[in-house]
Amino acid sequence: MKGSIAMEMSKLAPAVGLLTIAALDRPKEAMPVVELSPHTRRLLDDPIVPMLLRMAWPNILIMVAQAATGLIETWWVARLGTDALAGMALVFPPVMLMQMISAGAMGGGISSAIARALGRGRRDEADALVLHAIVINIVLGLAFSGVMLAFGRPIYRALGGAGGELEAALIYSNVVFAGNVLLWLMNGLASAIRGTGNMLVPAVVICVGVVFLVPLSPVLIFGFGPIPALGVAGGGAAIVVFYAAGTVVLGWFVLSGRNLARLRWSGLRWPLFRDILRVGAVASIQSVQTNVTIAFATALVAAAAGVDAVAGFGTGARLEYLLIPLVFGLGAPLVALVGTNIGAGQQQRALRIALAGGALAFTMTEAIGLIAAIWPAEWLSLFSAEPNMIETGSAYLRIVGPVYGFFGLGLSLYFASQGAGRLFWPLFCGFLRVFITVVGGWIALRLTGSLNGLFTALALGLIVFGIALAAAIRSGVWFRSPATSAKGSS
């Protein structure tokens, strides 16, 4: 009799543990026993590094494919001349800001909220979060479109644009931002899918889209048969078509019920908006920090050295921007894994996942940076043979490329912090980077008159960003109470 009782108690132990976790996470109220799906259980139990690599590879593939859309455009637009190439360099920071906020920041908030809901076994809440995510992304996509369509000229002029490059920037920008809401919808749906731990479906959809984009861009830019040549506007139109197709396919996947978190009308509730925005809105500041850094550096280069130097710096810095979607390929699994494990009360496992992801990101981005520093002209000559452009871009890559690993380290830990719902330290370290690069770069440029001083400040900012954030997270700042964290940082 005693043996049978013991056996029954052992069967109940997982349910008791789950109830304990739920009770700690929510106000004191009766909580039903919930059953986690086998997929969610694997996120909580499987070996960390193999699981992280298994989840990351399709997502890295999708991010590389999505980043390739910008490279495809740049390669074709470069055939239109230096003004067109410099114009795209001016537009690239705002376009990447939209990509980073919609996929990385707000997308991280969506994935984090859904992952934590699934980690707690709250399937209905995860379903409702999908609807709230779509509403948020439509509103923000339309708002940013309005700003850029209304104030594009003064924004690009403030970034150093003038003459032909400014006009090219406006033509391209107006087309892309007219379809900006489609980018937000596509990334919002992809984030809802990634929040369940499914990285493969968004990867397949976007990679197939890129395959069609390869011939579509030159057709719209240069014309073909009855299709007129649209010039730089054609590159923007091709991207908008890509966004529209991705939105339709991902929307069908979620609406069909194939996703673990389904789209269901449940009435809009502020607590669910807050669950996404408290991570996504704060994380958006991180995206702004990165783009402000590059935008100010672009303006400094324009003031000091002219249009060819802007084209060279913009093309060189584009490689740094390409690291963002590459690290995001690893970061999206980190959001889902860290969020699910913290939702289930497994804090130390969540920390081990974050540090393992940071090490992988450092290795990956450092290898790319070293290759770029050793052979910078091979990258730059893909876009232009202008000597001054090659010279400026090479100087940037030789100085900043060797520290790209620290950027990858910090960025991956920023994504992991989204999963944890703790973003103070990523933001603080991001502000350190902005201060060092913008203020330090301006001072260096004034004192030396050389762009190398500006590029050195950019490199130092990346080193501080990565090391400071890794040290903070390793010390356990995620798991301290807000009062303790504030006291410790004062």
CSV table of C-alpha atoms in Angstrom, one decimal:
chain,number,residue,atom,x,y,z
A,1,MET,CA,0.0,0.0,0.0
A,2,LYS,CA,2.7,2.4,0.9
A,3,GLY,CA,4.6,1.6,-2.3
A,4,SER,CA,1.5,2.3,-4.4
A,5,ILE,CA,1.0,5.7,-2.6
A,6,ALA,CA,4.7,6.6,-3.3
A,7,MET,CA,4.3,5.7,-6.9
A,8,GLU,CA,1.2,7.9,-7.2
A,9,MET,CA,3.0,10.8,-5.5
A,10,SER,CA,5.9,10.5,-7.9
A,11,LYS,CA,3.5,10.8,-10.8
A,12,LEU,CA,2.0,13.9,-9.3
A,13,ALA,CA,5.4,15.6,-8.7
A,14,PRO,CA,5.7,17.3,-12.2
A,15,ALA,CA,2.2,18.8,-11.8
A,16,VAL,CA,3.0,20.0,-8.3
A,17,GLY,CA,6.2,21.6,-9.6
A,18,LEU,CA,4.3,23.3,-12.4
A,19,LEU,CA,1.7,24.6,-10.0
A,20,THR,CA,4.5,26.0,-7.8
A,21,ILE,CA,6.0,27.9,-10.7
A,22,ALA,CA,2.6,29.3,-11.8
A,23,ALA,CA,1.9,30.4,-8.2
A,24,LEU,CA,5.2,32.3,-8.0
A,25,ASP,CA,4.6,33.9,-11.3
A,26,ARG,CA,1.1,35.2,-10.8
A,27,PRO,CA,-1.0,36.8,-8.0
A,28,LYS,CA,-2.3,34.5,-5.3
A,29,GLU,CA,-5.2,32.8,-7.0
A,30,ALA,CA,-6.3,29.3,-7.9
A,31,MET,CA,-4.3,28.0,-10.8
A,32,PRO,CA,-5.3,24.9,-12.9
A,33,VAL,CA,-2.8,22.3,-13.7
A,34,VAL,CA,-1.7,22.8,-17.3
A,35,GLU,CA,0.0,20.4,-19.7
A,36,LEU,CA,2.9,21.6,-21.8
A,37,SER,CA,3.1,20.5,-25.4
A,38,PRO,CA,5.9,18.1,-26.3
A,39,HIS,CA,7.5,20.9,-28.4
A,40,THR,CA,7.6,23.3,-25.4
A,41,ARG,CA,8.9,20.5,-23.1
A,42,ARG,CA,11.8,20.0,-25.5
A,43,LEU,CA,12.7,23.7,-25.1
A,44,LEU,CA,12.9,23.1,-21.3
A,45,ASP,CA,14.8,19.9,-21.3
A,46,ASP,CA,17.0,19.3,-24.4
A,47,PRO,CA,20.8,19.9,-24.3
A,48,ILE,CA,21.4,23.6,-24.8
A,49,VAL,CA,24.1,23.9,-27.6
A,50,PRO,CA,22.7,21.2,-30.0
A,51,MET,CA,19.2,22.6,-29.5
A,52,LEU,CA,20.3,26.2,-30.0
A,53,LEU,CA,22.2,25.3,-33.2
A,54,ARG,CA,19.2,23.2,-34.5
A,55,MET,CA,16.9,26.1,-34.0
A,56,ALA,CA,19.3,28.8,-35.2
A,57,TRP,CA,20.3,27.5,-38.6
A,58,PRO,CA,17.0,28.0,-40.4
A,59,ASN,CA,16.6,31.4,-38.7
A,60,ILE,CA,20.2,32.4,-39.7
A,61,LEU,CA,19.3,31.3,-43.2
A,62,ILE,CA,16.2,33.5,-43.3
A,63,MET,CA,18.0,36.5,-42.0
A,64,VAL,CA,20.9,36.1,-44.5
A,65,ALA,CA,18.3,35.8,-47.2
A,66,GLN,CA,16.4,38.9,-46.0
A,67,ALA,CA,19.6,40.8,-45.8
A,68,ALA,CA,20.5,39.7,-49.3
A,69,THR,CA,17.5,41.7,-50.5
A,70,GLY,CA,19.4,44.9,-49.7
A,71,LEU,CA,22.6,43.6,-51.3
A,72,ILE,CA,20.7,42.6,-54.5
A,73,GLU,CA,19.2,46.1,-54.7
A,74,THR,CA,22.5,47.8,-54.0
A,75,TRP,CA,24.4,45.8,-56.6
A,76,TRP,CA,21.9,46.7,-59.3
A,77,VAL,CA,21.4,50.3,-58.2
A,78,ALA,CA,25.2,50.8,-58.2
A,79,ARG,CA,24.9,50.5,-62.0
A,80,LEU,CA,22.9,53.7,-62.1
A,81,GLY,CA,25.9,55.8,-60.8
A,82,THR,CA,27.5,57.2,-57.6
A,83,ASP,CA,24.6,59.5,-56.8
A,84,ALA,CA,22.2,56.6,-56.8
A,85,LEU,CA,24.5,54.5,-54.6
A,86,ALA,CA,25.1,57.4,-52.2
A,87,GLY,CA,21.3,58.0,-52.1
A,88,MET,CA,20.7,54.4,-51.0
A,89,ALA,CA,23.4,54.9,-48.4
A,90,LEU,CA,21.3,57.8,-47.0
A,91,VAL,CA,18.1,55.7,-47.0
A,92,PHE,CA,19.7,52.6,-45.6
A,93,PRO,CA,19.7,53.7,-41.9
A,94,PRO,CA,16.0,54.5,-41.8
A,95,VAL,CA,15.1,51.3,-43.7
A,96,MET,CA,17.2,49.2,-41.4
A,97,LEU,CA,15.7,50.9,-38.4
A,98,MET,CA,12.3,49.7,-39.6
A,99,GLN,CA,13.7,46.2,-40.1
A,100,MET,CA,15.3,46.2,-36.7
A,101,ILE,CA,12.3,47.5,-34.8
A,102,SER,CA,9.7,45.4,-36.5
A,103,ALA,CA,11.7,42.1,-36.5
A,104,GLY,CA,14.2,42.6,-33.7
A,105,ALA,CA,12.7,44.9,-31.2
A,106,MET,CA,8.9,44.7,-31.4
A,107,GLY,CA,9.3,41.2,-33.0
A,108,GLY,CA,11.3,40.2,-29.9
A,109,GLY,CA,8.6,41.5,-27.7
A,110,ILE,CA,6.0,39.5,-29.6
A,111,SER,CA,8.1,36.3,-29.5
A,112,SER,CA,9.0,36.8,-25.9
A,113,ALA,CA,5.4,37.3,-24.8
A,114,ILE,CA,4.2,34.2,-26.7
A,115,ALA,CA,7.1,32.1,-25.5
A,116,ARG,CA,6.5,33.0,-21.8
A,117,ALA,CA,2.8,32.3,-22.2
A,118,LEU,CA,3.5,28.9,-23.7
A,119,GLY,CA,6.1,28.2,-21.1
A,120,ARG,CA,3.4,28.7,-18.4
A,121,GLY,CA,1.0,26.5,-20.4
A,122,ARG,CA,-1.4,29.4,-21.3
A,123,ARG,CA,-2.3,28.5,-24.8
A,124,ASP,CA,-5.4,30.8,-25.0
A,125,GLU,CA,-3.2,33.8,-23.9
A,126,ALA,CA,-0.7,32.9,-26.6
A,127,ASP,CA,-3.5,32.8,-29.2
A,128,ALA,CA,-4.7,36.2,-28.1
A,129,LEU,CA,-1.2,37.7,-28.2
A,130,VAL,CA,-1.1,37.0,-32.0
A,131,LEU,CA,-4.0,39.3,-32.6
A,132,HIS,CA,-2.6,42.0,-30.4
A,133,ALA,CA,0.8,41.7,-32.2
A,134,ILE,CA,-0.9,42.3,-35.6
A,135,VAL,CA,-2.7,45.4,-34.3
A,136,ILE,CA,0.5,46.9,-32.9
A,137,ASN,CA,2.4,46.3,-36.1
A,138,ILE,CA,-0.3,47.8,-38.3
A,139,VAL,CA,-0.4,51.0,-36.2
A,140,LEU,CA,3.3,51.4,-36.0
A,141,GLY,CA,3.9,50.6,-39.7
A,142,LEU,CA,1.4,53.3,-40.8
A,143,ALA,CA,2.8,55.8,-38.3
A,144,PHE,CA,6.4,55.4,-39.5
A,145,SER,CA,5.2,55.6,-43.1
A,146,GLY,CA,3.5,58.9,-42.5
A,147,VAL,CA,6.7,60.4,-40.8
A,148,MET,CA,9.0,59.4,-43.6
A,149,LEU,CA,6.7,60.3,-46.5
A,150,ALA,CA,6.0,63.7,-44.9
A,151,PHE,CA,9.5,64.6,-43.6
A,152,GLY,CA,11.9,62.6,-45.8
A,153,ARG,CA,13.6,65.5,-47.5
A,154,PRO,CA,14.7,67.3,-44.2
A,155,ILE,CA,15.7,64.0,-42.7
A,156,TYR,CA,18.0,63.0,-45.5
A,157,ARG,CA,19.3,66.6,-45.8
A,158,ALA,CA,20.2,66.5,-42.1
A,159,LEU,CA,22.1,63.2,-42.9
A,160,GLY,CA,24.3,65.1,-45.4
A,161,GLY,CA,22.3,64.5,-48.6
A,162,ALA,CA,22.4,67.2,-51.3
A,163,GLY,CA,22.0,67.4,-55.1
A,164,GLY,CA,21.5,64.2,-57.1
A,165,GLU,CA,22.1,61.9,-54.1
A,166,LEU,CA,19.3,63.6,-52.1
A,167,GLU,CA,16.9,63.3,-55.0
A,168,ALA,CA,17.8,59.6,-55.5
A,169,ALA,CA,17.3,59.0,-51.8
A,170,LEU,CA,13.8,60.6,-51.9
A,171,ILE,CA,12.7,58.6,-54.9
A,172,TYR,CA,13.7,55.3,-53.3
A,173,SER,CA,12.5,56.2,-49.8
A,174,ASN,CA,9.0,57.2,-50.9
A,175,VAL,CA,8.4,53.9,-52.7
A,176,VAL,CA,9.8,51.7,-49.8
A,177,PHE,CA,7.9,53.6,-47.1
A,178,ALA,CA,4.7,53.7,-49.0
A,179,GLY,CA,4.7,49.9,-48.4
A,180,ASN,CA,6.2,50.0,-45.0
A,181,VAL,CA,3.1,48.5,-43.3
A,182,LEU,CA,3.7,45.3,-45.3
A,183,LEU,CA,7.1,44.9,-43.8
A,184,TRP,CA,5.7,45.3,-40.3
A,185,LEU,CA,3.0,42.8,-40.9
A,186,MET,CA,5.4,40.2,-42.4
A,187,ASN,CA,7.8,40.5,-39.5
A,188,GLY,CA,5.0,40.5,-36.9
A,189,LEU,CA,3.6,37.2,-38.3
A,190,ALA,CA,7.1,35.7,-38.5
A,191,SER,CA,7.7,36.7,-34.9
A,192,ALA,CA,4.5,35.1,-33.7
A,193,ILE,CA,5.6,31.9,-35.4
A,194,ARG,CA,9.1,32.1,-33.9
A,195,GLY,CA,7.8,32.6,-30.4
A,196,THR,CA,6.5,29.0,-30.5
A,197,GLY,CA,10.1,27.9,-31.3
A,198,ASN,CA,9.3,27.3,-35.0
A,199,MET,CA,12.1,28.9,-37.0
A,200,LEU,CA,11.8,26.8,-40.2
A,201,VAL,CA,8.5,28.1,-41.7
A,202,PRO,CA,9.5,31.8,-41.7
A,203,ALA,CA,12.9,30.8,-43.1
A,204,VAL,CA,11.4,28.8,-46.0
A,205,VAL,CA,8.9,31.6,-46.9
A,206,ILE,CA,11.4,34.4,-46.9
A,207,CYS,CA,14.2,32.4,-48.7
A,208,VAL,CA,11.7,31.5,-51.5
A,209,GLY,CA,10.8,35.2,-51.7
A,210,VAL,CA,14.4,36.2,-52.2
A,211,VAL,CA,14.8,33.7,-55.0
A,212,PHE,CA,12.0,35.6,-56.9
A,213,LEU,CA,13.5,39.0,-55.9
A,214,VAL,CA,16.8,38.2,-57.7
A,215,PRO,CA,15.3,38.6,-61.2
A,216,LEU,CA,12.5,41.0,-60.2
A,217,SER,CA,14.8,43.8,-59.0
A,218,PRO,CA,16.7,44.3,-62.4
A,219,VAL,CA,13.5,44.0,-64.3
A,220,LEU,CA,11.9,46.8,-62.4
A,221,ILE,CA,15.1,49.0,-62.3
A,222,PHE,CA,16.1,48.7,-65.9
A,223,GLY,CA,12.9,47.5,-67.6
A,224,PHE,CA,12.2,44.5,-69.7
A,225,GLY,CA,9.8,44.2,-72.7
A,226,PRO,CA,6.6,46.0,-71.9
A,227,ILE,CA,7.8,46.8,-68.3
A,228,PRO,CA,9.3,50.3,-68.2
A,229,ALA,CA,12.6,51.2,-66.5
A,230,LEU,CA,11.8,52.6,-63.1
A,231,GLY,CA,15.4,53.4,-62.1
A,232,VAL,CA,16.1,53.6,-58.4
A,233,ALA,CA,12.3,53.5,-57.7
A,234,GLY,CA,12.3,50.0,-59.3
A,235,GLY,CA,14.5,48.6,-56.5
A,236,GLY,CA,12.1,49.9,-53.9
A,237,ALA,CA,9.1,48.5,-55.8
A,238,ALA,CA,10.7,45.1,-55.9
A,239,ILE,CA,11.2,45.1,-52.1
A,240,VAL,CA,7.5,46.1,-51.5
A,241,VAL,CA,6.3,43.2,-53.7
A,242,PHE,CA,8.6,40.9,-51.6
A,243,TYR,CA,7.0,42.2,-48.3
A,244,ALA,CA,3.5,41.7,-49.7
A,245,ALA,CA,4.1,38.1,-50.8
A,246,GLY,CA,5.7,37.2,-47.4
A,247,THR,CA,2.8,38.7,-45.5
A,248,VAL,CA,0.2,36.7,-47.5
A,249,VAL,CA,2.0,33.3,-47.0
A,250,LEU,CA,2.8,33.8,-43.3
A,251,GLY,CA,-0.7,35.1,-42.7
A,252,TRP,CA,-2.1,32.0,-44.3
A,253,PHE,CA,0.1,29.7,-42.1
A,254,VAL,CA,-1.1,31.4,-38.9
A,255,LEU,CA,-4.8,31.6,-39.9
A,256,SER,CA,-4.9,28.0,-41.0
A,257,GLY,CA,-4.3,26.8,-37.4
A,258,ARG,CA,-0.9,25.2,-38.2
A,259,ASN,CA,0.9,27.5,-35.8
A,260,LEU,CA,1.1,26.5,-32.1
A,261,ALA,CA,-0.2,30.1,-31.3
A,262,ARG,CA,-3.3,30.7,-33.4
A,263,LEU,CA,-5.0,33.9,-34.5
A,264,ARG,CA,-8.3,34.1,-32.8
A,265,TRP,CA,-10.6,37.1,-32.1
A,266,SER,CA,-10.8,37.4,-28.3
A,267,GLY,CA,-11.4,41.1,-27.8
A,268,LEU,CA,-8.5,43.6,-27.3
A,269,ARG,CA,-7.1,43.8,-23.8
A,270,TRP,CA,-4.5,46.3,-22.5
A,271,PRO,CA,-2.6,43.7,-20.4
A,272,LEU,CA,-1.7,41.8,-23.5
A,273,PHE,CA,-0.6,45.0,-25.4
A,274,ARG,CA,1.5,45.8,-22.3
A,275,ASP,CA,3.1,42.3,-22.3
A,276,ILE,CA,4.4,42.9,-25.8
A,277,LEU,CA,5.2,46.6,-25.5
A,278,ARG,CA,7.1,46.4,-22.2
A,279,VAL,CA,9.7,44.5,-24.1
A,280,GLY,CA,9.2,45.6,-27.7
A,281,ALA,CA,8.9,49.4,-27.0
A,282,VAL,CA,11.9,49.5,-24.7
A,283,ALA,CA,13.9,47.3,-27.1
A,284,SER,CA,13.2,49.7,-29.9
A,285,ILE,CA,15.5,52.2,-28.2
A,286,GLN,CA,18.3,49.7,-28.8
A,287,SER,CA,17.5,49.8,-32.5
A,288,VAL,CA,17.4,53.5,-32.5
A,289,GLN,CA,20.8,53.6,-30.8
A,290,THR,CA,22.5,51.5,-33.5
A,291,ASN,CA,21.0,53.6,-36.3
A,292,VAL,CA,21.7,56.9,-34.7
A,293,THR,CA,25.3,55.8,-34.4
A,294,ILE,CA,25.6,55.0,-38.1
A,295,ALA,CA,23.5,58.0,-39.2
A,296,PHE,CA,25.7,60.5,-37.2
A,297,ALA,CA,28.8,58.8,-38.5
A,298,THR,CA,27.5,59.1,-42.1
A,299,ALA,CA,26.8,62.9,-41.5
A,300,LEU,CA,30.3,63.4,-40.1
A,301,VAL,CA,31.9,61.6,-43.1
A,302,ALA,CA,29.7,63.7,-45.5
A,303,ALA,CA,30.8,66.9,-43.9
A,304,ALA,CA,34.5,65.9,-43.8
A,305,ALA,CA,35.0,64.1,-47.1
A,306,GLY,CA,32.1,64.4,-49.6
A,307,VAL,CA,29.9,62.1,-51.6
A,308,ASP,CA,32.5,59.4,-52.7
A,309,ALA,CA,33.5,58.9,-49.0
A,310,VAL,CA,29.8,58.6,-48.0
A,311,ALA,CA,29.4,55.9,-50.6
A,312,GLY,CA,32.5,54.1,-49.3
A,313,PHE,CA,31.6,54.4,-45.7
A,314,GLY,CA,28.0,53.4,-46.3
A,315,THR,CA,29.0,50.4,-48.3
A,316,GLY,CA,31.5,49.4,-45.6
A,317,ALA,CA,29.1,49.9,-42.8
A,318,ARG,CA,26.5,47.9,-44.7
A,319,LEU,CA,28.5,44.8,-43.7
A,320,GLU,CA,28.1,45.8,-40.1
A,321,TYR,CA,24.3,46.1,-40.7
A,322,LEU,CA,24.4,42.6,-42.2
A,323,LEU,CA,25.7,41.3,-38.9
A,324,ILE,CA,22.4,42.4,-37.3
A,325,PRO,CA,20.1,40.0,-39.2
A,326,LEU,CA,22.8,37.3,-39.0
A,327,VAL,CA,22.9,37.6,-35.2
A,328,PHE,CA,19.1,37.9,-35.2
A,329,GLY,CA,19.1,34.5,-36.7
A,330,LEU,CA,20.6,33.3,-33.5
A,331,GLY,CA,18.8,35.9,-31.3
A,332,ALA,CA,15.3,34.8,-32.2
A,333,PRO,CA,15.9,31.3,-30.8
A,334,LEU,CA,17.4,32.9,-27.8
A,335,VAL,CA,14.3,35.0,-27.2
A,336,ALA,CA,12.1,31.9,-27.4
A,337,LEU,CA,14.4,29.7,-25.3
A,338,VAL,CA,15.1,32.2,-22.6
A,339,GLY,CA,11.5,33.3,-22.4
A,340,THR,CA,10.1,29.8,-22.2
A,341,ASN,CA,12.6,28.7,-19.5
A,342,ILE,CA,12.1,31.8,-17.4
A,343,GLY,CA,8.3,31.3,-17.8
A,344,ALA,CA,8.8,27.8,-16.4
A,345,GLY,CA,11.0,29.0,-13.6
A,346,GLN,CA,14.3,27.6,-14.9
A,347,GLN,CA,16.4,30.7,-14.4
A,348,GLN,CA,19.9,29.2,-14.4
A,349,ARG,CA,19.2,27.2,-17.5
A,350,ALA,CA,18.0,30.5,-19.1
A,351,LEU,CA,21.3,32.1,-18.2
A,352,ARG,CA,23.4,29.2,-19.6
A,353,ILE,CA,21.4,29.5,-22.8
A,354,ALA,CA,22.2,33.2,-23.1
A,355,LEU,CA,25.9,32.8,-22.5
A,356,ALA,CA,26.2,29.9,-25.0
A,357,GLY,CA,24.4,32.0,-27.6
A,358,GLY,CA,26.7,35.0,-26.9
A,359,ALA,CA,29.8,32.8,-27.4
A,360,LEU,CA,28.4,31.5,-30.7
A,361,ALA,CA,27.5,35.0,-31.9
A,362,PHE,CA,31.0,36.3,-31.0
A,363,THR,CA,32.7,33.5,-33.0
A,364,MET,CA,30.5,33.9,-36.0
A,365,THR,CA,30.7,37.7,-36.3
A,366,GLU,CA,34.4,37.9,-35.4
A,367,ALA,CA,35.3,35.6,-38.3
A,368,ILE,CA,33.3,37.8,-40.7
A,369,GLY,CA,35.0,41.0,-39.4
A,370,LEU,CA,38.5,39.5,-39.7
A,371,ILE,CA,37.9,38.4,-43.3
A,372,ALA,CA,36.5,41.9,-44.1
A,373,ALA,CA,39.5,43.6,-42.5
A,374,ILE,CA,42.0,41.4,-44.4
A,375,TRP,CA,40.3,41.7,-47.8
A,376,PRO,CA,38.2,44.9,-47.7
A,377,ALA,CA,38.4,45.7,-51.4
A,378,GLU,CA,36.8,42.4,-52.4
A,379,TRP,CA,33.6,43.4,-50.6
A,380,LEU,CA,33.6,47.1,-51.7
A,381,SER,CA,34.4,46.4,-55.4
A,382,LEU,CA,31.2,44.4,-55.7
A,383,PHE,CA,29.4,47.8,-55.7
A,384,SER,CA,31.8,50.3,-57.2
A,385,ALA,CA,35.3,50.8,-58.6
A,386,GLU,CA,35.5,54.5,-57.6
A,387,PRO,CA,39.0,54.9,-55.9
A,388,ASN,CA,37.9,57.3,-53.2
A,389,MET,CA,34.9,55.1,-52.3
A,390,ILE,CA,37.2,52.0,-52.1
A,391,GLU,CA,39.8,53.9,-50.0
A,392,THR,CA,37.3,55.2,-47.4
A,393,GLY,CA,35.4,51.9,-47.1
A,394,SER,CA,38.7,49.9,-46.8
A,395,ALA,CA,39.9,52.2,-43.9
A,396,TYR,CA,36.6,51.6,-42.1
A,397,LEU,CA,36.7,47.8,-42.5
A,398,ARG,CA,40.4,47.6,-41.4
A,399,ILE,CA,39.8,49.5,-38.2
A,400,VAL,CA,36.3,48.3,-37.2
A,401,GLY,CA,36.1,44.9,-38.8
A,402,PRO,CA,38.5,43.2,-36.2
A,403,VAL,CA,36.1,44.1,-33.3
A,404,TYR,CA,32.8,42.9,-35.0
A,405,GLY,CA,32.8,40.0,-32.6
A,406,PHE,CA,32.0,42.3,-29.7
A,407,PHE,CA,29.1,43.7,-31.6
A,408,GLY,CA,27.8,40.1,-32.1
A,409,LEU,CA,28.3,39.3,-28.5
A,410,GLY,CA,26.4,42.3,-27.2
A,411,LEU,CA,23.6,42.0,-29.8
A,412,SER,CA,22.9,38.3,-29.0
A,413,LEU,CA,22.7,39.1,-25.3
A,414,TYR,CA,20.3,42.0,-26.1
A,415,PHE,CA,18.0,39.4,-27.7
A,416,ALA,CA,18.4,37.1,-24.8
A,417,SER,CA,17.5,40.0,-22.5
A,418,GLN,CA,14.3,40.4,-24.5
A,419,GLY,CA,13.4,36.8,-23.6
A,420,ALA,CA,14.1,37.5,-20.0
A,421,GLY,CA,12.0,40.7,-20.1
A,422,ARG,CA,15.0,42.7,-18.6
A,423,LEU,CA,16.3,45.4,-20.9
A,424,PHE,CA,17.9,48.0,-18.6
A,425,TRP,CA,21.5,46.8,-19.1
A,426,PRO,CA,21.3,46.4,-22.9
A,427,LEU,CA,20.0,49.9,-23.2
A,428,PHE,CA,22.6,51.3,-20.8
A,429,CYS,CA,25.4,49.6,-22.6
A,430,GLY,CA,23.9,50.8,-25.9
A,431,PHE,CA,24.0,54.4,-24.7
A,432,LEU,CA,27.6,54.0,-23.8
A,433,ARG,CA,28.3,52.9,-27.3
A,434,VAL,CA,26.4,55.9,-28.8
A,435,PHE,CA,28.3,58.4,-26.5
A,436,ILE,CA,31.7,56.9,-27.3
A,437,THR,CA,31.2,56.7,-31.1
A,438,VAL,CA,29.3,60.0,-31.7
A,439,VAL,CA,31.0,62.3,-29.2
A,440,GLY,CA,34.3,60.6,-29.3
A,441,GLY,CA,34.2,60.3,-33.1
A,442,TRP,CA,33.4,64.1,-33.4
A,443,ILE,CA,36.3,65.0,-31.1
A,444,ALA,CA,38.7,62.7,-32.9
A,445,LEU,CA,37.7,64.1,-36.3
A,446,ARG,CA,38.1,67.7,-35.1
A,447,LEU,CA,41.5,67.0,-33.5
A,448,THR,CA,43.0,64.8,-36.2
A,449,GLY,CA,41.1,65.8,-39.4
A,450,SER,CA,41.3,62.1,-40.3
A,451,LEU,CA,38.4,59.7,-40.8
A,452,ASN,CA,40.6,57.1,-39.1
A,453,GLY,CA,40.0,58.8,-35.8
A,454,LEU,CA,36.2,58.5,-36.3
A,455,PHE,CA,36.5,54.9,-37.2
A,456,THR,CA,38.6,54.2,-34.1
A,457,ALA,CA,35.8,55.6,-32.0
A,458,LEU,CA,33.3,53.4,-33.7
A,459,ALA,CA,35.5,50.4,-32.9
A,460,LEU,CA,35.9,51.3,-29.3
A,461,GLY,CA,32.2,51.7,-28.9
A,462,LEU,CA,31.6,48.2,-30.1
A,463,ILE,CA,34.1,46.8,-27.7
A,464,VAL,CA,32.6,48.5,-24.7
A,465,PHE,CA,29.1,47.5,-25.7
A,466,GLY,CA,29.9,43.8,-25.9
A,467,ILE,CA,32.1,43.5,-22.8
A,468,ALA,CA,30.0,45.6,-20.5
A,469,LEU,CA,26.8,43.8,-21.3
A,470,ALA,CA,28.3,40.3,-21.0
A,471,ALA,CA,29.8,41.2,-17.6
A,472,ALA,CA,26.4,42.5,-16.4
A,473,ILE,CA,24.4,39.5,-17.5
A,474,ARG,CA,27.0,37.0,-16.2
A,475,SER,CA,26.7,38.7,-12.8
A,476,GLY,CA,23.0,37.8,-12.6
A,477,VAL,CA,21.3,41.2,-13.1
A,478,TRP,CA,18.3,39.5,-14.8
A,479,PHE,CA,17.3,37.9,-11.5
A,480,ARG,CA,17.7,40.8,-9.1
A,481,SER,CA,14.7,42.7,-8.0
A,482,PRO,CA,14.2,46.2,-9.6
A,483,ALA,CA,15.1,47.9,-6.4
A,484,THR,CA,18.3,45.9,-6.0
A,485,SER,CA,19.3,46.5,-9.6
A,486,ALA,CA,18.7,50.2,-9.3
A,487,LYS,CA,20.7,50.4,-6.0
A,488,GLY,CA,23.5,48.4,-7.5
A,489,SER,CA,23.8,50.6,-10.6
A,490,SER,CA,23.6,53.9,-8.7
